[in-house]
């Protein structure tokens, strides 16, 4: 699922509306964990953030990093989706207070790999946004991935490659709620279908 792989650059914009301001480092590293930022002023005194992402799609493995002013909606959040064996997405956002404090390195928490007793339909199709039922099977979900996602859309990956995708898989609730808003360098060009439901007992 090129499908999750995240909003064109994750636009984690600064919060507005306060007379106070911090300075933070801002940069975007696509398919790299090295991101040397330039100093920007952030209105709202909300602090700074670093967002890390692993996006696996077939034999491609992208690690990307984004630094900027903090959006507290995302601070401390971990989004996770697994469509076995084609697509895996993990995104984590850490926040800090103090001028230019967001120098921390690339970091993704280790996802709990223990089976959680739930399962979801699993399917992956390219070149279509319609139902992907041909190779449909049930997969057992792990860790925090307690929901099922059914997605179809036109997506651009970190290499600027665009295609139609249809995916069903396990996902954690936060990943389903934030979807492309929490992703780095993956742009949803067109959303045809995005449905989430609770996993069923295995």
PDB file of C-alpha atoms in Angstrom:
ATOM      1  CA  UNK A   1       0.000   0.000   0.000  1.00  0.00           C
ATOM      2  CA  UNK A   2       1.913   2.577  -1.225  1.00  0.00           C
ATOM      3  CA  UNK A   3      -1.144   3.255   0.525  1.00  0.00           C
ATOM      4  CA  UNK A   4      -0.001   4.590   3.634  1.00  0.00           C
ATOM      5  CA  UNK A   5       3.101   5.369   2.994  1.00  0.00           C
ATOM      6  CA  UNK A   6       2.086   9.181   4.296  1.00  0.00           C
ATOM      7  CA  UNK A   7       1.017  12.776   3.192  1.00  0.00           C
ATOM      8  CA  UNK A   8       3.194  14.303   0.600  1.00  0.00           C
ATOM      9  CA  UNK A   9       5.677  15.445   3.140  1.00  0.00           C
ATOM     10  CA  UNK A  10       3.692  15.241   6.221  1.00  0.00           C
ATOM     11  CA  UNK A  11       2.645  18.711   6.739  1.00  0.00           C
ATOM     12  CA  UNK A  12       3.018  18.963  10.466  1.00  0.00           C
ATOM     13  CA  UNK A  13       2.475  22.715  10.537  1.00  0.00           C
ATOM     14  CA  UNK A  14       3.162  25.033  13.429  1.00  0.00           C
ATOM     15  CA  UNK A  15       0.401  25.982  15.797  1.00  0.00           C
ATOM     16  CA  UNK A  16      -0.760  29.569  15.532  1.00  0.00           C
ATOM     17  CA  UNK A  17      -2.282  32.074  17.899  1.00  0.00           C
ATOM     18  CA  UNK A  18       0.251  32.970  20.575  1.00  0.00           C
ATOM     19  CA  UNK A  19       2.553  35.936  21.056  1.00  0.00           C
ATOM     20  CA  UNK A  20       5.331  33.565  22.154  1.00  0.00           C
ATOM     21  CA  UNK A  21       7.583  31.648  19.800  1.00  0.00           C
ATOM     22  CA  UNK A  22      10.316  29.006  19.726  1.00  0.00           C
ATOM     23  CA  UNK A  23      12.860  28.196  17.076  1.00  0.00           C
ATOM     24  CA  UNK A  24      13.115  24.650  15.707  1.00  0.00           C
ATOM     25  CA  UNK A  25      15.132  22.815  13.108  1.00  0.00           C
ATOM     26  CA  UNK A  26      13.224  22.066   9.907  1.00  0.00           C
ATOM     27  CA  UNK A  27      14.175  19.572   7.212  1.00  0.00           C
ATOM     28  CA  UNK A  28      12.900  16.583   5.264  1.00  0.00           C
ATOM     29  CA  UNK A  29      14.999  13.532   4.404  1.00  0.00           C
ATOM     30  CA  UNK A  30      13.291  11.130   2.014  1.00  0.00           C
ATOM     31  CA  UNK A  31      14.707   7.610   2.010  1.00  0.00           C
ATOM     32  CA  UNK A  32      17.410   8.754   4.427  1.00  0.00           C
ATOM     33  CA  UNK A  33      17.856   9.016   8.193  1.00  0.00           C
ATOM     34  CA  UNK A  34      20.173  12.058   7.944  1.00  0.00           C
ATOM     35  CA  UNK A  35      18.326  15.371   8.098  1.00  0.00           C
ATOM     36  CA  UNK A  36      20.251  18.597   8.761  1.00  0.00           C
ATOM     37  CA  UNK A  37      17.731  21.296   9.502  1.00  0.00           C
ATOM     38  CA  UNK A  38      17.642  25.040   9.079  1.00  0.00           C
ATOM     39  CA  UNK A  39      16.335  27.197  11.916  1.00  0.00           C
ATOM     40  CA  UNK A  40      12.720  28.368  11.668  1.00  0.00           C
ATOM     41  CA  UNK A  41      10.534  30.373  14.029  1.00  0.00           C
ATOM     42  CA  UNK A  42       7.456  28.609  15.386  1.00  0.00           C
ATOM     43  CA  UNK A  43       4.483  30.581  16.636  1.00  0.00           C
ATOM     44  CA  UNK A  44       2.499  29.178  19.514  1.00  0.00           C
ATOM     45  CA  UNK A  45       5.311  28.071  21.819  1.00  0.00           C
ATOM     46  CA  UNK A  46       4.389  24.428  21.152  1.00  0.00           C
ATOM     47  CA  UNK A  47       7.930  23.058  20.945  1.00  0.00           C
ATOM     48  CA  UNK A  48       9.676  21.079  18.238  1.00  0.00           C
ATOM     49  CA  UNK A  49       9.275  17.609  16.761  1.00  0.00           C
ATOM     50  CA  UNK A  50      11.069  14.835  14.910  1.00  0.00           C
ATOM     51  CA  UNK A  51       9.049  12.319  12.885  1.00  0.00           C
ATOM     52  CA  UNK A  52      10.578   8.986  11.812  1.00  0.00           C
ATOM     53  CA  UNK A  53       9.066   6.522   9.348  1.00  0.00           C
ATOM     54  CA  UNK A  54       9.771   3.080   7.944  1.00  0.00           C
ATOM     55  CA  UNK A  55       7.835   2.222   4.808  1.00  0.00           C
ATOM     56  CA  UNK A  56       8.330  -1.219   3.297  1.00  0.00           C
ATOM     57  CA  UNK A  57       6.714  -1.946  -0.049  1.00  0.00           C
ATOM     58  CA  UNK A  58       7.685  -5.247  -1.642  1.00  0.00           C
ATOM     59  CA  UNK A  59      11.463  -5.265  -1.971  1.00  0.00           C
ATOM     60  CA  UNK A  60      11.677  -1.505  -1.316  1.00  0.00           C
ATOM     61  CA  UNK A  61      12.506  -0.254   2.153  1.00  0.00           C
ATOM     62  CA  UNK A  62      12.267   3.498   2.763  1.00  0.00           C
ATOM     63  CA  UNK A  63      13.419   5.179   5.971  1.00  0.00           C
ATOM     64  CA  UNK A  64      12.525   8.875   6.133  1.00  0.00           C
ATOM     65  CA  UNK A  65      12.897  11.664   8.686  1.00  0.00           C
ATOM     66  CA  UNK A  66      11.157  15.018   9.170  1.00  0.00           C
ATOM     67  CA  UNK A  67      11.906  17.835  11.629  1.00  0.00           C
ATOM     68  CA  UNK A  68       9.814  20.930  12.236  1.00  0.00           C
ATOM     69  CA  UNK A  69       7.688  22.920  14.682  1.00  0.00           C
ATOM     70  CA  UNK A  70       5.537  20.620  16.787  1.00  0.00           C
ATOM     71  CA  UNK A  71       1.899  19.877  16.227  1.00  0.00           C
ATOM     72  CA  UNK A  72       0.795  18.483  19.587  1.00  0.00           C
ATOM     73  CA  UNK A  73      -1.823  16.309  17.881  1.00  0.00           C
ATOM     74  CA  UNK A  74       0.983  14.016  16.755  1.00  0.00           C
ATOM     75  CA  UNK A  75       3.423  14.191  19.694  1.00  0.00           C
ATOM     76  CA  UNK A  76       4.314  10.755  21.095  1.00  0.00           C
ATOM     77  CA  UNK A  77       2.105   8.985  18.567  1.00  0.00           C
ATOM     78  CA  UNK A  78       2.982   5.681  16.913  1.00  0.00           C
ATOM     79  CA  UNK A  79       1.114   4.575  13.780  1.00  0.00           C
ATOM     80  CA  UNK A  80       1.501   1.003  12.515  1.00  0.00           C
ATOM     81  CA  UNK A  81       0.089  -1.009   9.600  1.00  0.00           C
ATOM     82  CA  UNK A  82       0.995  -4.457   8.284  1.00  0.00           C
ATOM     83  CA  UNK A  83      -0.224  -6.009   5.050  1.00  0.00           C
ATOM     84  CA  UNK A  84       1.611  -9.309   4.956  1.00  0.00           C
ATOM     85  CA  UNK A  85       3.853  -9.679   3.033  1.00  0.00           C
ATOM     86  CA  UNK A  86       3.687  -6.598   0.775  1.00  0.00           C
ATOM     87  CA  UNK A  87       3.478  -3.457   2.868  1.00  0.00           C
ATOM     88  CA  UNK A  88       4.564  -2.370   6.343  1.00  0.00           C
ATOM     89  CA  UNK A  89       4.391   1.169   7.689  1.00  0.00           C
ATOM     90  CA  UNK A  90       5.636   2.456  11.037  1.00  0.00           C
ATOM     91  CA  UNK A  91       5.644   6.158  11.961  1.00  0.00           C
ATOM     92  CA  UNK A  92       6.651   7.729  15.274  1.00  0.00           C
ATOM     93  CA  UNK A  93       6.660  11.400  16.321  1.00  0.00           C
ATOM     94  CA  UNK A  94       8.688  12.696  19.279  1.00  0.00           C
ATOM     95  CA  UNK A  95       8.425  16.249  20.613  1.00  0.00           C
ATOM     96  CA  UNK A  96      10.599  18.423  22.841  1.00  0.00           C
ATOM     97  CA  UNK A  97      10.701  21.904  24.361  1.00  0.00           C
ATOM     98  CA  UNK A  98      13.479  24.432  23.898  1.00  0.00           C
ATOM     99  CA  UNK A  99      15.024  26.221  20.964  1.00  0.00           C
ATOM    100  CA  UNK A 100      16.325  23.850  18.269  1.00  0.00           C
ATOM    101  CA  UNK A 101      15.907  20.864  20.581  1.00  0.00           C
ATOM    102  CA  UNK A 102      14.793  18.476  17.812  1.00  0.00           C
ATOM    103  CA  UNK A 103      18.200  17.008  17.045  1.00  0.00           C
ATOM    104  CA  UNK A 104      17.335  13.469  18.144  1.00  0.00           C
ATOM    105  CA  UNK A 105      18.182  10.694  15.648  1.00  0.00           C
ATOM    106  CA  UNK A 106      15.863   8.481  13.629  1.00  0.00           C
ATOM    107  CA  UNK A 107      13.847   6.291  16.011  1.00  0.00           C
ATOM    108  CA  UNK A 108      10.975   3.847  15.598  1.00  0.00           C
ATOM    109  CA  UNK A 109       9.758   1.962  18.698  1.00  0.00           C
ATOM    110  CA  UNK A 110       9.883  -1.817  18.396  1.00  0.00           C
ATOM    111  CA  UNK A 111       6.351  -2.981  17.662  1.00  0.00           C
ATOM    112  CA  UNK A 112       5.050  -5.811  19.818  1.00  0.00           C
ATOM    113  CA  UNK A 113       5.113  -8.876  17.585  1.00  0.00           C
ATOM    114  CA  UNK A 114       2.878 -10.963  19.854  1.00  0.00           C
ATOM    115  CA  UNK A 115      -0.367 -12.201  18.303  1.00  0.00           C
ATOM    116  CA  UNK A 116      -3.227 -10.176  19.843  1.00  0.00           C
ATOM    117  CA  UNK A 117      -6.041 -12.671  19.217  1.00  0.00           C
ATOM    118  CA  UNK A 118      -7.574 -10.718  16.326  1.00  0.00           C
ATOM    119  CA  UNK A 119      -7.507 -11.184  12.570  1.00  0.00           C
ATOM    120  CA  UNK A 120      -8.312  -9.132   9.465  1.00  0.00           C
ATOM    121  CA  UNK A 121      -8.786  -9.729   5.747  1.00  0.00           C
ATOM    122  CA  UNK A 122      -5.486  -9.364   3.912  1.00  0.00           C
ATOM    123  CA  UNK A 123      -5.187  -8.495   0.217  1.00  0.00           C
ATOM    124  CA  UNK A 124      -3.014  -6.319  -2.012  1.00  0.00           C
ATOM    125  CA  UNK A 125      -3.616  -5.256  -5.623  1.00  0.00           C
ATOM    126  CA  UNK A 126      -1.915  -2.729  -7.880  1.00  0.00           C
ATOM    127  CA  UNK A 127      -3.384  -0.904 -10.877  1.00  0.00           C
ATOM    128  CA  UNK A 128      -6.859  -0.807  -9.338  1.00  0.00           C
ATOM    129  CA  UNK A 129      -8.735   1.076  -6.645  1.00  0.00           C
ATOM    130  CA  UNK A 130     -11.618  -1.396  -6.674  1.00  0.00           C
ATOM    131  CA  UNK A 131     -12.146  -4.343  -4.336  1.00  0.00           C
ATOM    132  CA  UNK A 132      -9.082  -6.574  -4.057  1.00  0.00           C
ATOM    133  CA  UNK A 133     -10.595  -9.999  -3.515  1.00  0.00           C
ATOM    134  CA  UNK A 134      -8.567 -12.285  -5.774  1.00  0.00           C
ATOM    135  CA  UNK A 135      -5.906 -13.196  -3.206  1.00  0.00           C
ATOM    136  CA  UNK A 136      -7.993 -12.438  -0.142  1.00  0.00           C
ATOM    137  CA  UNK A 137      -7.037 -14.341   2.993  1.00  0.00           C
ATOM    138  CA  UNK A 138      -7.281 -13.811   6.739  1.00  0.00           C
ATOM    139  CA  UNK A 139      -4.173 -12.720   8.614  1.00  0.00           C
ATOM    140  CA  UNK A 140      -3.568 -12.741  12.349  1.00  0.00           C
ATOM    141  CA  UNK A 141      -2.852  -9.289  13.771  1.00  0.00           C
ATOM    142  CA  UNK A 142      -0.063  -8.457  16.199  1.00  0.00           C
ATOM    143  CA  UNK A 143       0.661  -5.934  18.918  1.00  0.00           C
ATOM    144  CA  UNK A 144      -1.306  -2.682  18.733  1.00  0.00           C
ATOM    145  CA  UNK A 145      -2.827  -3.477  15.325  1.00  0.00           C
ATOM    146  CA  UNK A 146      -6.370  -4.244  16.491  1.00  0.00           C
ATOM    147  CA  UNK A 147      -8.315  -2.774  13.566  1.00  0.00           C
ATOM    148  CA  UNK A 148      -8.805  -3.739   9.919  1.00  0.00           C
ATOM    149  CA  UNK A 149      -8.379  -1.268   7.068  1.00  0.00           C
ATOM    150  CA  UNK A 150      -9.874  -1.487   3.580  1.00  0.00           C
ATOM    151  CA  UNK A 151      -8.255   1.107   1.325  1.00  0.00           C
ATOM    152  CA  UNK A 152      -8.337   2.050  -2.345  1.00  0.00           C
ATOM    153  CA  UNK A 153      -6.685   5.099  -3.867  1.00  0.00           C
ATOM    154  CA  UNK A 154      -4.112   6.683  -6.152  1.00  0.00           C
ATOM    155  CA  UNK A 155      -0.848   7.190  -4.265  1.00  0.00           C
ATOM    156  CA  UNK A 156       2.632   8.597  -4.881  1.00  0.00           C
ATOM    157  CA  UNK A 157       5.563   6.913  -3.099  1.00  0.00           C
ATOM    158  CA  UNK A 158       8.828   8.545  -1.901  1.00  0.00           C
ATOM    159  CA  UNK A 159      10.383   7.978  -5.343  1.00  0.00           C
ATOM    160  CA  UNK A 160       7.533   9.983  -6.950  1.00  0.00           C
ATOM    161  CA  UNK A 161       6.084   6.821  -8.521  1.00  0.00           C
ATOM    162  CA  UNK A 162       2.284   6.975  -8.784  1.00  0.00           C
ATOM    163  CA  UNK A 163      -0.132   4.072  -9.056  1.00  0.00           C
ATOM    164  CA  UNK A 164      -3.565   2.812  -8.043  1.00  0.00           C
ATOM    165  CA  UNK A 165      -3.647   0.513  -5.026  1.00  0.00           C
ATOM    166  CA  UNK A 166      -6.207  -1.550  -3.184  1.00  0.00           C
ATOM    167  CA  UNK A 167      -5.271  -2.963   0.230  1.00  0.00           C
ATOM    168  CA  UNK A 168      -6.779  -4.769   3.190  1.00  0.00           C
ATOM    169  CA  UNK A 169      -4.705  -5.346   6.325  1.00  0.00           C
ATOM    170  CA  UNK A 170      -4.224  -4.948  10.079  1.00  0.00           C
ATOM    171  CA  UNK A 171      -3.646  -1.437  11.443  1.00  0.00           C
ATOM    172  CA  UNK A 172      -3.553   0.222  14.850  1.00  0.00           C
ATOM    173  CA  UNK A 173      -6.379   2.657  15.748  1.00  0.00           C
ATOM    174  CA  UNK A 174      -4.156   5.732  15.581  1.00  0.00           C
ATOM    175  CA  UNK A 175      -2.869   4.817  12.126  1.00  0.00           C
ATOM    176  CA  UNK A 176      -6.423   4.464  10.867  1.00  0.00           C
ATOM    177  CA  UNK A 177      -7.548   7.745  12.415  1.00  0.00           C
ATOM    178  CA  UNK A 178      -4.602   9.796  11.125  1.00  0.00           C
ATOM    179  CA  UNK A 179      -3.993   7.833   7.875  1.00  0.00           C
ATOM    180  CA  UNK A 180      -1.996   9.979   5.415  1.00  0.00           C
ATOM    181  CA  UNK A 181      -1.712  12.869   7.858  1.00  0.00           C
ATOM    182  CA  UNK A 182       0.932  10.962   9.822  1.00  0.00           C
ATOM    183  CA  UNK A 183       3.054   9.807   6.870  1.00  0.00           C
ATOM    184  CA  UNK A 184       6.230  11.236   5.391  1.00  0.00           C
ATOM    185  CA  UNK A 185       6.801  11.740   1.660  1.00  0.00           C
ATOM    186  CA  UNK A 186       3.886   9.561   0.565  1.00  0.00           C
ATOM    187  CA  UNK A 187       1.115  11.513  -1.058  1.00  0.00           C
ATOM    188  CA  UNK A 188      -2.462  10.435  -1.500  1.00  0.00           C
ATOM    189  CA  UNK A 189      -3.495  11.828  -4.887  1.00  0.00           C
ATOM    190  CA  UNK A 190      -7.035  10.465  -4.761  1.00  0.00           C
ATOM    191  CA  UNK A 191      -8.968   8.659  -2.028  1.00  0.00           C
ATOM    192  CA  UNK A 192     -11.538   6.196  -3.355  1.00  0.00           C
ATOM    193  CA  UNK A 193     -12.145   4.168  -0.202  1.00  0.00           C
ATOM    194  CA  UNK A 194     -10.851   4.184   3.373  1.00  0.00           C
ATOM    195  CA  UNK A 195     -12.812   2.093   5.848  1.00  0.00           C
ATOM    196  CA  UNK A 196     -11.733   0.878   9.284  1.00  0.00           C
ATOM    197  CA  UNK A 197     -13.390  -1.693  11.512  1.00  0.00           C
ATOM    198  CA  UNK A 198     -12.539  -3.707  14.613  1.00  0.00           C
ATOM    199  CA  UNK A 199     -10.590  -6.926  14.071  1.00  0.00           C
ATOM    200  CA  UNK A 200     -12.482 -10.177  14.534  1.00  0.00           C
ATOM    201  CA  UNK A 201     -11.485 -12.839  17.030  1.00  0.00           C
ATOM    202  CA  UNK A 202      -8.974 -15.302  15.644  1.00  0.00           C
TER     203      UNK A 202
END
